[in-house]
Amino acid sequence: MTFLRALLLFLVLLAIGLAVAWKQERPRLDAYLDSDTFRKKIAESTSKGLKVEGDFAPLHHQGCDVWTDFFHSKGRPGEAIASLDAETVTARFNPWGVLLRRWQVDRITIAHATLTLRPPDPKKKVPLNAGHRPWYVWLMPQKFYLKEVLTPDAQVLWDVDGKMSGLRHVPMRVTPYGEKDWRFTGNGGTFELPQLPLQRVADLSFIVTKPYLIVERATLTPMKEDDPGWLKVRGFAGMQPEDEHVEAQATFADLPLKSWVYPPWRDRLRGGRISGNLMWNGPRALQGGWGKGDFAVSDVIFGNTLALRFLALLSHNKEWANLRLREAQASWEWRDPVFNVDGIVTEAPGLCRLEGEFRVEKGRLTGIIRLGVEPKSLAWLPKDGQSLFTRDPERSADYRWAVAHLSGTAEKPIDDLTPKLRHAIVTSPGTLLKLGVDGAAATFGAGG
């Protein structure tokens, strides 16, 4: 009992002594926390961890909370971070972490944060100067521990074809992953890439490590909140110059077709939804990579071309002017340097159906297309033209079928059916009279 009383008395005296010391040294500590010396020390430690060269605005504190107006930085030579800017930064320091020999920050909140990335270049990297370590360094905490970072407005951007693209205005939470890596989660904001439609970020979770960027899940949706479409992606990408390998899988459903096709075709399409999936395994570039996928389009109207308008006029069937395609689907595979597309099927019920496949190898195109047309729509053609379309016992009896063999290049495809049709029309004066000047232009390729 005497020992316990002595121990209790010692603890009481120790607590009183610490309280007195704290009261006496608190003004000096407060002055140090508000000083440029402390600000520069924190900026140096933060910059070293992020591999940037940056600085904080003057620091302010109250109790365990520290805040500043901004942290601005530029990436060190050769590093993946090009710049990191944070506005209105508040941190909550946990003094009990010192007992675990670590500087512990329970939370950092940032009003606005912009991270700009670039390809790393090991040849340009400059080693950090270790500097002089004071003799008392072994008494200080040796680790920095951060529980979470919260920001309602984060941007992660990189250059794509000369345009800064990526994540914009995403509410984001950053938490530790393992000992040295970080997990980023968020929802809201937008994702943008050149030539692709702007998408809303519905759900996002990715991990940044030294060797890899790991996308655990990413769900994107069209900008209209009531649009049912969605795109889901997962995979990983190498972050080092010696390893740029990418493995990714994506599934998508009910996306509005028009916004996903190249601009010249957008004016020819109305409505339509596209669904499908794709896989990629290989480098970021097409060279040396492998990928495959399939897609299906439903309820799309294809029109607004001079050729279709004249076909509607000559066949006495207005439905040709705007083809209502009930289905359109295909599968594809890229295995460098070959691009295969097969299982092509598209149909405007009661009017026409197209089936086929093609192959592109080193730019050269080969393939076969089978075109089925309802018999009544062929009546305007001369007999030589009609004879190109025959019954096919392996295909729908509702149509008469013609075969087109593809050649040329991907940029300038050639088929052998069009010249045969042109020859049949040219040798038929009556058909030429029916076509007229504009109709002949459309038939011979001068029209839209």
Short mmCIF file of N, CA and C in Angstrom, two decimals, residues 3 6 8 19 25-26 58 75 103 108 111 135 139 145 154 165 179 182 228 251 270 322 324 333 353 371 382 428 440:
data_model
loop_
_atom_site.label_atom_id
_atom_site.label_comp_id
_atom_site.label_asym_id
_atom_site.label_seq_id
_atom_site.Cartn_x
_atom_site.Cartn_y
_atom_site.Cartn_z
N PHE A 3 3.73 1.59 -1.38
CA PHE A 3 4.24 1.78 -2.74
C PHE A 3 3.17 2.41 -3.65
N ALA A 6 2.79 6.05 -2.86
CA ALA A 6 3.93 6.80 -3.39
C ALA A 6 3.79 6.98 -4.90
N LEU A 8 0.96 6.96 -6.64
CA LEU A 8 -0.13 7.89 -6.89
C LEU A 8 0.32 9.33 -6.66
N ALA A 19 1.26 20.44 -16.12
CA ALA A 19 0.30 21.53 -16.30
C ALA A 19 0.98 22.88 -16.15
N GLU A 25 5.00 27.44 -20.93
CA GLU A 25 5.59 27.34 -22.28
C GLU A 25 4.56 27.54 -23.39
N ARG A 26 3.27 27.56 -23.05
CA ARG A 26 2.24 27.68 -24.08
C ARG A 26 2.41 28.92 -24.95
N PRO A 58 0.60 32.10 -44.68
CA PRO A 58 0.79 32.13 -43.22
C PRO A 58 -0.20 31.22 -42.50
N GLY A 75 5.55 20.57 -59.40
CA GLY A 75 6.20 19.28 -59.29
C GLY A 75 7.71 19.37 -59.47
N TRP A 103 3.67 12.15 -35.91
CA TRP A 103 2.86 13.34 -36.06
C TRP A 103 1.52 12.89 -36.64
N ILE A 108 -7.80 16.61 -42.63
CA ILE A 108 -7.50 17.82 -43.38
C ILE A 108 -8.69 18.11 -44.28
N ALA A 111 -11.02 23.41 -49.26
CA ALA A 111 -12.19 23.95 -49.97
C ALA A 111 -12.11 23.63 -51.46
N TRP A 135 20.98 16.91 -33.63
CA TRP A 135 21.29 15.80 -32.73
C TRP A 135 20.06 15.27 -32.02
N LEU A 139 14.68 12.20 -30.71
CA LEU A 139 13.66 12.42 -29.69
C LEU A 139 12.30 12.74 -30.32
N TYR A 145 1.31 10.56 -39.83
CA TYR A 145 0.11 9.74 -40.02
C TYR A 145 -1.08 10.65 -40.26
N ALA A 154 -12.67 18.74 -55.89
CA ALA A 154 -11.34 18.27 -56.31
C ALA A 154 -11.28 18.15 -57.82
N SER A 165 -7.71 17.46 -69.38
CA SER A 165 -8.90 16.64 -69.23
C SER A 165 -8.83 15.86 -67.92
N GLU A 179 0.80 1.27 -45.91
CA GLU A 179 1.67 2.18 -45.18
C GLU A 179 2.03 3.43 -45.96
N TRP A 182 -2.47 5.56 -51.05
CA TRP A 182 -3.69 6.31 -50.74
C TRP A 182 -4.85 5.82 -51.60
N PRO A 228 -31.15 6.94 -68.02
CA PRO A 228 -30.88 5.62 -67.43
C PRO A 228 -29.52 5.04 -67.79
N THR A 251 -18.14 -2.06 -68.88
CA THR A 251 -19.48 -2.44 -69.34
C THR A 251 -20.31 -1.17 -69.41
N ARG A 270 -30.92 9.77 -85.08
CA ARG A 270 -31.90 10.25 -84.10
C ARG A 270 -32.20 9.11 -83.14
N ASN A 322 -35.83 7.73 -93.73
CA ASN A 322 -35.35 7.64 -92.35
C ASN A 322 -35.52 6.20 -91.89
N ARG A 324 -35.61 3.13 -89.71
CA ARG A 324 -35.78 2.80 -88.29
C ARG A 324 -35.13 1.44 -88.03
N GLU A 333 -12.41 -7.37 -82.17
CA GLU A 333 -11.19 -7.79 -81.48
C GLU A 333 -9.99 -7.10 -82.12
N ARG A 353 -31.87 -5.45 -94.51
CA ARG A 353 -31.07 -6.06 -93.45
C ARG A 353 -29.64 -6.18 -93.97
N LEU A 371 -26.22 -7.69 -98.20
CA LEU A 371 -27.28 -6.70 -98.11
C LEU A 371 -28.59 -7.30 -98.60
N PRO A 382 -33.01 -1.19 -113.11
CA PRO A 382 -33.08 -1.96 -114.36
C PRO A 382 -32.84 -3.44 -114.06
N SER A 428 -28.92 2.10 -118.56
CA SER A 428 -30.38 2.13 -118.65
C SER A 428 -30.84 3.59 -118.72
N ALA A 440 -28.81 11.32 -109.87
CA ALA A 440 -27.60 10.72 -110.42
C ALA A 440 -26.39 11.09 -109.54
#
